[in-house]
PDB file of C-alpha atoms in Angstrom:
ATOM      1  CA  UNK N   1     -17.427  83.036  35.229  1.00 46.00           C
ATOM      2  CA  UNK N   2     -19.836  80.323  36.430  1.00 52.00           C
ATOM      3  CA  UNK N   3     -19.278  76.868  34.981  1.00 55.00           C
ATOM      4  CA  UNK N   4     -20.884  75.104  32.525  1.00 60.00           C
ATOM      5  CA  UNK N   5     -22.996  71.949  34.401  1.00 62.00           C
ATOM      6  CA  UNK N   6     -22.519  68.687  33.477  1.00 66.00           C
ATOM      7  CA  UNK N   7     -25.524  67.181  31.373  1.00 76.00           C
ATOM      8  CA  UNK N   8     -27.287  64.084  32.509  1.00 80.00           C
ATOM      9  CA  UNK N   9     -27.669  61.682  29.401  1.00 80.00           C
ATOM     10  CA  UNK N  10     -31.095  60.867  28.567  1.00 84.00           C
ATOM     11  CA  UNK N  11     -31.984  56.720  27.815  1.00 86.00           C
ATOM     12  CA  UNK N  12     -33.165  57.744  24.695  1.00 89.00           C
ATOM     13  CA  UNK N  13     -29.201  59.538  23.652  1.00 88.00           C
ATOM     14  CA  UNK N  14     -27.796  56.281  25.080  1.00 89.00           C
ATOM     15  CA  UNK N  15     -30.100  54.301  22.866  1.00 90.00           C
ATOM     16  CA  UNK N  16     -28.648  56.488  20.126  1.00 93.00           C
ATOM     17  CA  UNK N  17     -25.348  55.990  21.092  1.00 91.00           C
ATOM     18  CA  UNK N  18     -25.395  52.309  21.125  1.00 92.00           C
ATOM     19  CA  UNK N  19     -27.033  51.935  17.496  1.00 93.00           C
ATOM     20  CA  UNK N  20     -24.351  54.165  16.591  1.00 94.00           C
ATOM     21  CA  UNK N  21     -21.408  52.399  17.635  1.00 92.00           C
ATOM     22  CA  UNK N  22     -23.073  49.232  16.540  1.00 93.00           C
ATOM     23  CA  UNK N  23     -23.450  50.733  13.076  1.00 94.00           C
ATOM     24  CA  UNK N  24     -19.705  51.774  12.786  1.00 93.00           C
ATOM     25  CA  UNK N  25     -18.561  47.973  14.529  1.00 92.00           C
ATOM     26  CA  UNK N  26     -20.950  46.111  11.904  1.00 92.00           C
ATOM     27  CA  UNK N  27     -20.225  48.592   8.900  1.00 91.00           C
ATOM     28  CA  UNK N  28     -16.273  48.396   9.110  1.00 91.00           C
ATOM     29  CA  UNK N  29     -16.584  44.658   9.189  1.00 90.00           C
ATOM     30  CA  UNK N  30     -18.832  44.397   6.351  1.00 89.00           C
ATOM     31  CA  UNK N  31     -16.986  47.623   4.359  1.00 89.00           C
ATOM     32  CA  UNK N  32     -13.386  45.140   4.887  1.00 86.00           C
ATOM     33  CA  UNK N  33     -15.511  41.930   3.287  1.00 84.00           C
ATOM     34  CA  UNK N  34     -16.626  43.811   0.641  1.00 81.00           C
ATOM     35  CA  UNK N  35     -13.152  44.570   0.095  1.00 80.00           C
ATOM     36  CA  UNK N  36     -11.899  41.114  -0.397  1.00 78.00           C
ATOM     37  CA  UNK N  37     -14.943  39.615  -2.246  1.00 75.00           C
ATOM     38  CA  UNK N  38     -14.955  42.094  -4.487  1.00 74.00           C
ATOM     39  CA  UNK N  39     -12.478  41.608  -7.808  1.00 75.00           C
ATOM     40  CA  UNK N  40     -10.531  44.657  -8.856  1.00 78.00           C
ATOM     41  CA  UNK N  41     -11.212  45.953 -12.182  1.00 84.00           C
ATOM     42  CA  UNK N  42      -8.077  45.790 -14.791  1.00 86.00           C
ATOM     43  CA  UNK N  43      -7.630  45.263 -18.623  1.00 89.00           C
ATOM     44  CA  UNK N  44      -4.296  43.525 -19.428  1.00 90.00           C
ATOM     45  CA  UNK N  45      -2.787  42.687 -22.923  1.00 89.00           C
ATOM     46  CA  UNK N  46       0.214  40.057 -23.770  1.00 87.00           C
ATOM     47  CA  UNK N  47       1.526  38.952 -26.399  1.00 88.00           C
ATOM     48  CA  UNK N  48       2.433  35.306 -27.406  1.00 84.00           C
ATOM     49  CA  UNK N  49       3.826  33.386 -29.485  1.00 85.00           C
ATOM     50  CA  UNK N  50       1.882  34.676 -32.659  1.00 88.00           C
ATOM     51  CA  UNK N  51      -0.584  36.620 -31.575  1.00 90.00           C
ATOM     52  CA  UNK N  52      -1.764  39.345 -28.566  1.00 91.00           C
ATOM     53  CA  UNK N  53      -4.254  38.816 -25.846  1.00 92.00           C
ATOM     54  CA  UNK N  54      -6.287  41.028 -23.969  1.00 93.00           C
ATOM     55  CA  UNK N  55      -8.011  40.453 -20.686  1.00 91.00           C
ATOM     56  CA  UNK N  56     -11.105  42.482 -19.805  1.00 92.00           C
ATOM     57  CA  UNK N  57     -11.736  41.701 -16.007  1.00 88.00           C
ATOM     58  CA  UNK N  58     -14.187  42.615 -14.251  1.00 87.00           C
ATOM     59  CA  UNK N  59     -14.899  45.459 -16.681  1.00 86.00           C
ATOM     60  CA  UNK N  60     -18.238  47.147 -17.531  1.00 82.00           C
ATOM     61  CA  UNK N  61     -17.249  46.761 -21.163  1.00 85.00           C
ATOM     62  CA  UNK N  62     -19.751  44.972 -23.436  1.00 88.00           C
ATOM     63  CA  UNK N  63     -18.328  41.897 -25.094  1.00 91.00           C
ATOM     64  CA  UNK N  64     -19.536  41.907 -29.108  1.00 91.00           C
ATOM     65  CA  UNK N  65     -22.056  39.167 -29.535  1.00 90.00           C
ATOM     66  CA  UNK N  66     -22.455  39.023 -33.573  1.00 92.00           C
ATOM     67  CA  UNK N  67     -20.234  37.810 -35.913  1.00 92.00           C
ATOM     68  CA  UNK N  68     -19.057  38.671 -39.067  1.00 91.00           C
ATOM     69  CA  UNK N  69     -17.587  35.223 -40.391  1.00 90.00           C
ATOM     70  CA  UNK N  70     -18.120  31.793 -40.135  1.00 90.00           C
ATOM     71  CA  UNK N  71     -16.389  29.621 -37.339  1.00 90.00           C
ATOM     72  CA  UNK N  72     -16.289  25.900 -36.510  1.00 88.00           C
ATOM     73  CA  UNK N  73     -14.880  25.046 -32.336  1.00 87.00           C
ATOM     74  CA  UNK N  74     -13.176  21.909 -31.056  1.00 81.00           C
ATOM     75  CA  UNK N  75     -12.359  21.473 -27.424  1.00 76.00           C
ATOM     76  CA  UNK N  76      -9.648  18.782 -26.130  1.00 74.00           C
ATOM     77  CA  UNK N  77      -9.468  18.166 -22.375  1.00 64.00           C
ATOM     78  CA  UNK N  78      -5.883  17.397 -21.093  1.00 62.00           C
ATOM     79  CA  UNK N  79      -5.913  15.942 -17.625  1.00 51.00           C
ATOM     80  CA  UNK N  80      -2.996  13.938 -15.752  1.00 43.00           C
ATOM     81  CA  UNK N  81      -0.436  13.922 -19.054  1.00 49.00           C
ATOM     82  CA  UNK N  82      -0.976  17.728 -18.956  1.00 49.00           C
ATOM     83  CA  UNK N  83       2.785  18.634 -18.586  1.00 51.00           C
ATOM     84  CA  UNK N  84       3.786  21.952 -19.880  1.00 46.00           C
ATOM     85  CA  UNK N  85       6.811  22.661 -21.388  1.00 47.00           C
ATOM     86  CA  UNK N  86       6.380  26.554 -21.159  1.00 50.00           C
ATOM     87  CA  UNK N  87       3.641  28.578 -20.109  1.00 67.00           C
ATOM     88  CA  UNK N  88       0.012  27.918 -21.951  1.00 77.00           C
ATOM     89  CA  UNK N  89      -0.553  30.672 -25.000  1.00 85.00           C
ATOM     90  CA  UNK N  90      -3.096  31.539 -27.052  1.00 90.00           C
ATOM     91  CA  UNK N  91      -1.835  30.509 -30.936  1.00 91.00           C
ATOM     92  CA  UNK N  92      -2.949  31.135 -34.737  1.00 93.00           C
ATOM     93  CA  UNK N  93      -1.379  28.633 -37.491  1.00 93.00           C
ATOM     94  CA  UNK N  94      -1.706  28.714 -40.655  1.00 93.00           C
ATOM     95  CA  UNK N  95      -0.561  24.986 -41.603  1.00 93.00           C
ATOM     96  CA  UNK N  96       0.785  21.615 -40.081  1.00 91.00           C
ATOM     97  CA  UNK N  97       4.385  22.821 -39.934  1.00 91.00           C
ATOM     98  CA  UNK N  98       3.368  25.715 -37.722  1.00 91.00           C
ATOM     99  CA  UNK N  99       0.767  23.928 -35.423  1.00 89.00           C
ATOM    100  CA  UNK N 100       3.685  21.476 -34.568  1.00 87.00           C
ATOM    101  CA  UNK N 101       6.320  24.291 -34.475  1.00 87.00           C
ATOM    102  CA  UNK N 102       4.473  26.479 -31.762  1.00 86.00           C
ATOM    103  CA  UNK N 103       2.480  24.183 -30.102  1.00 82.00           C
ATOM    104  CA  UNK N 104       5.332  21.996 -29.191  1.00 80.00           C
ATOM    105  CA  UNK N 105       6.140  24.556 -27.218  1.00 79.00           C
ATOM    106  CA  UNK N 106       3.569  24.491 -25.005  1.00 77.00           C
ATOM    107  CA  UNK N 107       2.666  20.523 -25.042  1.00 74.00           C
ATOM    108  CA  UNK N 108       3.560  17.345 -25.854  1.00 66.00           C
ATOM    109  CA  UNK N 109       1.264  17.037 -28.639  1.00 63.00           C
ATOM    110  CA  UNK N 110       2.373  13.589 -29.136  1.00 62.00           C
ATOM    111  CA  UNK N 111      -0.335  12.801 -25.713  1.00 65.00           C
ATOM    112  CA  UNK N 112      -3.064  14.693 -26.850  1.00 70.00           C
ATOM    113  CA  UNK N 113      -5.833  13.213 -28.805  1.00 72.00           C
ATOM    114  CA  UNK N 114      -8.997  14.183 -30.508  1.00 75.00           C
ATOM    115  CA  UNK N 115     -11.891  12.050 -31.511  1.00 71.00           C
ATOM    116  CA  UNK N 116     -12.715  11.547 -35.362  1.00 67.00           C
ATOM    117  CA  UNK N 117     -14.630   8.851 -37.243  1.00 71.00           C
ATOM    118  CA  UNK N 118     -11.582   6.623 -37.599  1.00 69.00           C
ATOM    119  CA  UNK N 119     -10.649   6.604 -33.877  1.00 72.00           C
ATOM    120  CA  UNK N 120      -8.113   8.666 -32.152  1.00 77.00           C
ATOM    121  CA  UNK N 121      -6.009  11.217 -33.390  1.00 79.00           C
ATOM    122  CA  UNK N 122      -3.350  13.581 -32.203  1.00 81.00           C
ATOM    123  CA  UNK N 123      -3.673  16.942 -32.905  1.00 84.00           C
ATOM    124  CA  UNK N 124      -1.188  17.366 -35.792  1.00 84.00           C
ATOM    125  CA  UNK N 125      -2.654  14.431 -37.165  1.00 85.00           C
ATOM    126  CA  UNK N 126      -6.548  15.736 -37.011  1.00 86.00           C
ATOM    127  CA  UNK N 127      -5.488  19.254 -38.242  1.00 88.00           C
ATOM    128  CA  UNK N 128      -3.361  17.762 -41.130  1.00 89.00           C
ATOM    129  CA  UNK N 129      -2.350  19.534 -44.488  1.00 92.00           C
ATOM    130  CA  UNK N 130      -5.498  18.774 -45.956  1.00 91.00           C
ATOM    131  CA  UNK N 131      -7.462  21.031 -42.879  1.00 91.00           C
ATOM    132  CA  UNK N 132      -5.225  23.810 -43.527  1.00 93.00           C
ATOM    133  CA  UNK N 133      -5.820  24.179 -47.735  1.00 92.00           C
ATOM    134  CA  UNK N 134      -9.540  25.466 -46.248  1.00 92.00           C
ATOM    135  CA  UNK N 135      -8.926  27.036 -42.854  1.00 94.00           C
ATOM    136  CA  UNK N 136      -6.575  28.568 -40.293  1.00 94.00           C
ATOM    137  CA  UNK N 137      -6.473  27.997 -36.928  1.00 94.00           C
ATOM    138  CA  UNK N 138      -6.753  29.977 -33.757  1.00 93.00           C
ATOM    139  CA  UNK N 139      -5.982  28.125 -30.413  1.00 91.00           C
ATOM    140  CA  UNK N 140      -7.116  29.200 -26.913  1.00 89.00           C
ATOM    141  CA  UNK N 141      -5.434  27.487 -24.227  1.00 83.00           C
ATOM    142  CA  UNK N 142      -5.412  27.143 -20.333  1.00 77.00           C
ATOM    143  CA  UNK N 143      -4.628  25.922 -17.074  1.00 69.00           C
ATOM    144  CA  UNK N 144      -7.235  25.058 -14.536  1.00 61.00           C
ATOM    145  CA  UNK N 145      -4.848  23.836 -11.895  1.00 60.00           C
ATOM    146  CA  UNK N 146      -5.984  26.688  -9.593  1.00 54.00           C
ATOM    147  CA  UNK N 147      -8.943  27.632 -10.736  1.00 56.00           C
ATOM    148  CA  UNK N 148     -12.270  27.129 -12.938  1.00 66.00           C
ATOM    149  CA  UNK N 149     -12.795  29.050 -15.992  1.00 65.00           C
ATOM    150  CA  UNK N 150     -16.226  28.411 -18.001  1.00 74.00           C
ATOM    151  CA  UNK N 151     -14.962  29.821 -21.271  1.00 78.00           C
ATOM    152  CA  UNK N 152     -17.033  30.100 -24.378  1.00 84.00           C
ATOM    153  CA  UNK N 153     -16.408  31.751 -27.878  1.00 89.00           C
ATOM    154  CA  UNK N 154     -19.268  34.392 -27.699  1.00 91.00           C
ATOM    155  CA  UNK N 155     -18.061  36.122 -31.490  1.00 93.00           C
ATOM    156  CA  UNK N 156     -15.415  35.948 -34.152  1.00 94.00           C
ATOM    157  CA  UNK N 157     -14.945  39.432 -36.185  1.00 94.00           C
ATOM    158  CA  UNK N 158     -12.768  39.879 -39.170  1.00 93.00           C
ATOM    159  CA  UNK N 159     -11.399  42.863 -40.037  1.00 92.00           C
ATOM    160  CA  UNK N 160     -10.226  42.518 -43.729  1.00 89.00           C
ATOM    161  CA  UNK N 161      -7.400  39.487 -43.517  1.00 91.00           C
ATOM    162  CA  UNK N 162      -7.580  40.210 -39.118  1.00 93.00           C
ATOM    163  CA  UNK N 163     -10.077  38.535 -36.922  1.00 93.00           C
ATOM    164  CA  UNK N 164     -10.713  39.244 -33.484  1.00 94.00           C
ATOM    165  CA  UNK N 165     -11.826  36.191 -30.946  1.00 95.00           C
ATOM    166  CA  UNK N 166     -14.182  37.330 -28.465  1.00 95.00           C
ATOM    167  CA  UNK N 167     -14.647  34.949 -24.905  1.00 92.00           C
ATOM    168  CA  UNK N 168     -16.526  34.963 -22.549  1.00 91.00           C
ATOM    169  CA  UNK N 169     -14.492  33.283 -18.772  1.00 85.00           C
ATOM    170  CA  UNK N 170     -16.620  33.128 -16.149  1.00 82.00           C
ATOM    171  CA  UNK N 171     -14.132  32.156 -14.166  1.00 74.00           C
ATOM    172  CA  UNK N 172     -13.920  30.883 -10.500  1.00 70.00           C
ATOM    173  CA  UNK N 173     -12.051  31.254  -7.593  1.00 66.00           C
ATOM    174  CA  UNK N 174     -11.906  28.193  -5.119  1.00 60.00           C
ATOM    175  CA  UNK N 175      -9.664  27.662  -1.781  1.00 56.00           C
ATOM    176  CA  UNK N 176      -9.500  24.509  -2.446  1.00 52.00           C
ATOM    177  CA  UNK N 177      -6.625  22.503  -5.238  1.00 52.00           C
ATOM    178  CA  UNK N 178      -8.239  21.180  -8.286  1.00 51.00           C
ATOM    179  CA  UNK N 179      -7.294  18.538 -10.312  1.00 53.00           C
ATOM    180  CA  UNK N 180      -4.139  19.096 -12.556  1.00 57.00           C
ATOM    181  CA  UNK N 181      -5.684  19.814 -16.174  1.00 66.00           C
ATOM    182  CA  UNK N 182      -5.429  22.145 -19.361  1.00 73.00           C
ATOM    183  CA  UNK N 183      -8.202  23.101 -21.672  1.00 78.00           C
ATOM    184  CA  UNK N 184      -7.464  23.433 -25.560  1.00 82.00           C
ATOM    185  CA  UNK N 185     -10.023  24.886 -27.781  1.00 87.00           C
ATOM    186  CA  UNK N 186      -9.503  24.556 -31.349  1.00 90.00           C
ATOM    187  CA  UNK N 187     -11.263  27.167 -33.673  1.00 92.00           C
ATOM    188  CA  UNK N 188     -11.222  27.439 -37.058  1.00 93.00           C
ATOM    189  CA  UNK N 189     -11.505  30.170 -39.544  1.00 94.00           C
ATOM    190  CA  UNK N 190     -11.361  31.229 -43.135  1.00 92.00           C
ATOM    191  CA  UNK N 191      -8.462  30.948 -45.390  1.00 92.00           C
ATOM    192  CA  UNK N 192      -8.719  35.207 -45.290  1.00 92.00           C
ATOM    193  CA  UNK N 193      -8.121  35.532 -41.473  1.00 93.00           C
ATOM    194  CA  UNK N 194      -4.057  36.073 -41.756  1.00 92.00           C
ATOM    195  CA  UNK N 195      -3.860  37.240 -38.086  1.00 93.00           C
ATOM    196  CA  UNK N 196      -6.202  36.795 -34.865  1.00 94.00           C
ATOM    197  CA  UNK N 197      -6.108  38.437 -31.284  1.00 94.00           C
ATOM    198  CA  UNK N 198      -7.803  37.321 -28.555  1.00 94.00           C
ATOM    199  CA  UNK N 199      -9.825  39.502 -26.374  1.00 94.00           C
ATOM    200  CA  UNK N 200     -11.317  37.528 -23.218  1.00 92.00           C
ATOM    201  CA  UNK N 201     -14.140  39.076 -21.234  1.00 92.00           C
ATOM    202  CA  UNK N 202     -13.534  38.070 -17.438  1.00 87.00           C
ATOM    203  CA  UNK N 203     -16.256  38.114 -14.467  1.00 84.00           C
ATOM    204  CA  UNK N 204     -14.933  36.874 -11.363  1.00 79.00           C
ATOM    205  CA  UNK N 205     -17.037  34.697  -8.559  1.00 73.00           C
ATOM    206  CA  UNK N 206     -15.162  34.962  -5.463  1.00 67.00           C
ATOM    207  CA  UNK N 207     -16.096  30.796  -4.257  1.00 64.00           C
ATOM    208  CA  UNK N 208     -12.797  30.877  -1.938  1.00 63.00           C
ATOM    209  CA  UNK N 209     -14.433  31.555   1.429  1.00 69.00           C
ATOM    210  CA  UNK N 210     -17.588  29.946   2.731  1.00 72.00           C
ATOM    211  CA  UNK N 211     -19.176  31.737   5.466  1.00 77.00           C
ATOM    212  CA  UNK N 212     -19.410  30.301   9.047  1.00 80.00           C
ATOM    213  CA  UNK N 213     -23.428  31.867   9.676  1.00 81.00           C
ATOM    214  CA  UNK N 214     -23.653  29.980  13.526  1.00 86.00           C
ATOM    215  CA  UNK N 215     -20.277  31.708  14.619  1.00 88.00           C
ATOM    216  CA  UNK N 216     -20.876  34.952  12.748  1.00 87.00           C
ATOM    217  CA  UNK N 217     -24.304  35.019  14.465  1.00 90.00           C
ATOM    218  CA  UNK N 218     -22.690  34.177  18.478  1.00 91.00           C
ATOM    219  CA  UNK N 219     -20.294  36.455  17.589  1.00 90.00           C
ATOM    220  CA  UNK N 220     -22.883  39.176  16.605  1.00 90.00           C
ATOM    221  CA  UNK N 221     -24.728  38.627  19.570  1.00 92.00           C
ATOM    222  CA  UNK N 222     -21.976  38.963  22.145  1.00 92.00           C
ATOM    223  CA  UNK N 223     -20.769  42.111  20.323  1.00 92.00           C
ATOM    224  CA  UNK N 224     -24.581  43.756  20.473  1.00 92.00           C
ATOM    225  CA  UNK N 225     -24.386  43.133  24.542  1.00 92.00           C
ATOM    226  CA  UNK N 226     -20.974  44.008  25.167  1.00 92.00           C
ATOM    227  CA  UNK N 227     -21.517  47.470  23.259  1.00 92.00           C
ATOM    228  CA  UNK N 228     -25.139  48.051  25.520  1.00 92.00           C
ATOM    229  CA  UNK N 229     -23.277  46.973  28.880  1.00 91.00           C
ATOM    230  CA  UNK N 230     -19.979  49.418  27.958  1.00 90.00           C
ATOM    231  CA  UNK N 231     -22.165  52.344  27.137  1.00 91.00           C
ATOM    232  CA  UNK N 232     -24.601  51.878  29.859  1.00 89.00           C
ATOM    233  CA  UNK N 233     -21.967  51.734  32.363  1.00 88.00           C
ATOM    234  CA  UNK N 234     -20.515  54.652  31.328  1.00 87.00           C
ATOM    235  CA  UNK N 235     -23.758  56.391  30.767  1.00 87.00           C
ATOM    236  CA  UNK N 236     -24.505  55.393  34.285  1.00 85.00           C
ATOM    237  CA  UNK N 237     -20.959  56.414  35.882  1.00 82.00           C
ATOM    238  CA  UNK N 238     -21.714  60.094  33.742  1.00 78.00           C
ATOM    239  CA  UNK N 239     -24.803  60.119  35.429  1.00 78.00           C
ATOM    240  CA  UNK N 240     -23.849  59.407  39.145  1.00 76.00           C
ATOM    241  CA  UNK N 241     -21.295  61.827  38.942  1.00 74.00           C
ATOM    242  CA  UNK N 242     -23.775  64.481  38.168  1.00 68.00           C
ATOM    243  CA  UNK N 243     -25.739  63.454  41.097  1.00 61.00           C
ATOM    244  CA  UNK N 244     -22.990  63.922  43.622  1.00 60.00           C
ATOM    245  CA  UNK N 245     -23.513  66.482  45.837  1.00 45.00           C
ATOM    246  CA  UNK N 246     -21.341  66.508  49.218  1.00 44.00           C
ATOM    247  CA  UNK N 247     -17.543  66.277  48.944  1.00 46.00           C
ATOM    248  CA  UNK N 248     -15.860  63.156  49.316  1.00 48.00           C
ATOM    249  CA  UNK N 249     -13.850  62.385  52.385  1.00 49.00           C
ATOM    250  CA  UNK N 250     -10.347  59.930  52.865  1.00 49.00           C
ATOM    251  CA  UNK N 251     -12.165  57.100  52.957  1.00 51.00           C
ATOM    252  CA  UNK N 252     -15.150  57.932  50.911  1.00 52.00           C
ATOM    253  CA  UNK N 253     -12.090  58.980  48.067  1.00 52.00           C
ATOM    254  CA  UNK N 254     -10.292  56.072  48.690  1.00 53.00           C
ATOM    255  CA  UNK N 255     -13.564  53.914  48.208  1.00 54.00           C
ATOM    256  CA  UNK N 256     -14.461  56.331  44.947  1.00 64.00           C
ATOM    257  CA  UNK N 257     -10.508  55.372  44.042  1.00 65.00           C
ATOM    258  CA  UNK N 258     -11.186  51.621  44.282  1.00 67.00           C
ATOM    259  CA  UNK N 259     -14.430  51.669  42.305  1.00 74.00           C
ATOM    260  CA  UNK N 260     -12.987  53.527  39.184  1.00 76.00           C
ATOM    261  CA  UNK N 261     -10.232  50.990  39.517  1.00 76.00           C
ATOM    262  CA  UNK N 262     -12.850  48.516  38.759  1.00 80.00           C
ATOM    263  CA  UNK N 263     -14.965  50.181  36.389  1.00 83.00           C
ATOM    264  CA  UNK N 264     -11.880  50.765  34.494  1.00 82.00           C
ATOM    265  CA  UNK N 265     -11.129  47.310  34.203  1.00 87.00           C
ATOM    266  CA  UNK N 266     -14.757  46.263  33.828  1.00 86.00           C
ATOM    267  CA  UNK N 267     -14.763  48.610  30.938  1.00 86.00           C
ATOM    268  CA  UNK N 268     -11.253  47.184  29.172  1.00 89.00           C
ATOM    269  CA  UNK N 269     -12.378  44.026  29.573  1.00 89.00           C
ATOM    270  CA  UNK N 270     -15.661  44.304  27.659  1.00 90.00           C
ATOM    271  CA  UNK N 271     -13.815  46.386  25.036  1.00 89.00           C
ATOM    272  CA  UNK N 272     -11.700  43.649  24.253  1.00 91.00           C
ATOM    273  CA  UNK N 273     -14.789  41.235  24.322  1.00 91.00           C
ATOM    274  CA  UNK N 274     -15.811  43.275  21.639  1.00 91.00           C
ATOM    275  CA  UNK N 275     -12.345  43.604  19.932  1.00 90.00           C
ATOM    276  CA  UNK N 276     -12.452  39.646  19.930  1.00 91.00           C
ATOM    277  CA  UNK N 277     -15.672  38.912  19.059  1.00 90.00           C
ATOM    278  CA  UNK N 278     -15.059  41.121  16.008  1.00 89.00           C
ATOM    279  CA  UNK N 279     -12.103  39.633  15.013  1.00 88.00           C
ATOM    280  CA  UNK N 280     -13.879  36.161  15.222  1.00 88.00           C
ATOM    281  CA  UNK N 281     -17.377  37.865  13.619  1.00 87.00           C
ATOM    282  CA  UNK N 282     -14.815  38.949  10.635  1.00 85.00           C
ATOM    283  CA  UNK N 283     -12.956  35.403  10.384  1.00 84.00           C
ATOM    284  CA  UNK N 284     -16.984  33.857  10.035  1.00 84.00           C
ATOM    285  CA  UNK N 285     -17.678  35.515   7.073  1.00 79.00           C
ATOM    286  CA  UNK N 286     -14.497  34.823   5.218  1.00 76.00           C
ATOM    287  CA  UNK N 287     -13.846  31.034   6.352  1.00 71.00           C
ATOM    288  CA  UNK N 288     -12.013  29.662   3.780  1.00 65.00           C
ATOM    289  CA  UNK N 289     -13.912  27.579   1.483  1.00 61.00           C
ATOM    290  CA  UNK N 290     -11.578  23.879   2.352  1.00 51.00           C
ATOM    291  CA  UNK N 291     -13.796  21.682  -0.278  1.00 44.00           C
ATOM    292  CA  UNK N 292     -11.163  20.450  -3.076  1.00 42.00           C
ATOM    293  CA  UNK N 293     -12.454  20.285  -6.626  1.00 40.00           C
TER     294      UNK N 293
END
């Protein structure tokens, strides 16, 4: 049975075959950053001190926009006396005993202070007995130590003597520290709301890695040459081979011998080029953001 010949590979196929491998270099690079930039979907519930809360993050569900009840909002910033004494939670009170009861056990209230018309006032003192013969309290609380969360109170619904909080947290990721501080937001409700959960509505902007576009672009540039010159060399070495016609003597073998020797390593060489450059092409894209907010 008469062998099957060898087929010479046109320049167009070898064209072909270089946009192809490019594609596959280029696409697993940008298929592993879309990886890390992009936030994993999850919905997670806990439950505090007095009430639960849910997380929605990264979720395609719609956060309720209308309310049902009336609601007034005070926010407290606590920056270098932020010390906790147990892990921030998310609280509803119903009078002065309870507000210092639970939140004691997540500040020193004692260092917090809120603005009123006769000067400062800590917390139990603002939301004295008299605030709590018209309302009740819900209180969303955070650390921003590690991150920045641009939290707003989109909707409050009541459900008979249970009210739902609905947040929107845009929150941010940085690689950088940020400053040590806690956000309290105060919000208060009718007398009727007995019990309130918290549902919070999460989108995530990935602002830890800031990409390096001068080294991703040398390093997409040597990878695009490396990849022509190792398939063209190969291409060309398929090629010759077709083109041989007499049989080799000893020396004209031992000369074939030491030319594959250095084609071979030629060809390693260039493929770790390319390993290199797209380890260094990969790093570009994902520098880590070093700016410290």
């Amino acid at each position: 049975m008469k062998e099957k010949e060898p087929i010479k590979i046109s320049f167009k196929v070898t064209v072909l075959l270089i946009l192809l491998i490019l594609v596959i270099i280029f696409g697993i690079l940008f298929f592993m950053y879309y990886l890390i930039m992009t936030p994993s979907s999850s919905i997670t519930s806990s439950t505090g001190l007095t009430s639960k809360t849910t997380i929605y993050s990264d979720t395609k569900k719609d956060i309720p926009t209308t309310s049902n009840t009336k609601y007034n909002t005070y926010s407290v910033y606590v920056h270098s006396n932020y010390s906790p004494k147990t892990q921030l939670d998310n609280i509803f009170v119903t009078s002065n005993d309870e507000l210092k009861l639970f939140l004691s056990k997540c500040i020193n209230t004692d260092s917090v202070y809120i603005e009123s018309q006769n000067g400062k006032k800590t917390i139990t003192e603002y939301f004295n007995n008299d605030f709590f013969q018209n309302y009740n309290l819900a209180i969303e609380m955070y650390d921003a130590s590690s991150s920045h969360h641009s939290y707003s109170i989109v909707s409050v619904i009541a459900n008979g003597s249970n009210g739902t909080i609905n947040i929107k947290d845009d929150f941010h990721t940085y690689g950088g520290s940020l400053s040590v501080c806690a956000t309290l937001v105060f919000i208060a409700l009718d007398k009727e709301i007995e019990h309130v959960d918290f549902d919070i509505y999460r989108t995530t902007t990935n602002n830890s890695y800031n990409t390096d576009y001068p080294m991703m672009f040398i390093a997409g540039i040597i990878i695009f040459i490396a990849v022509i010159f190792i398939v063209s060399l190969i291409v060309s070495k398929h090629n010759d081979k077709i083109h041989t016609i007499s049989s080799l003597d000893n020396n004209s073998e031992r000369y074939s011998t030491i030319r594959n020797f250095k084609f071979n390593i030629i060809i390693i060489v260039l493929i770790l080029t390319v390993l290199f450059s797209a380890f260094v092409f990969y790093v570009s894209i994902i520098k880590p953001n070093t700016f410290i907010y």
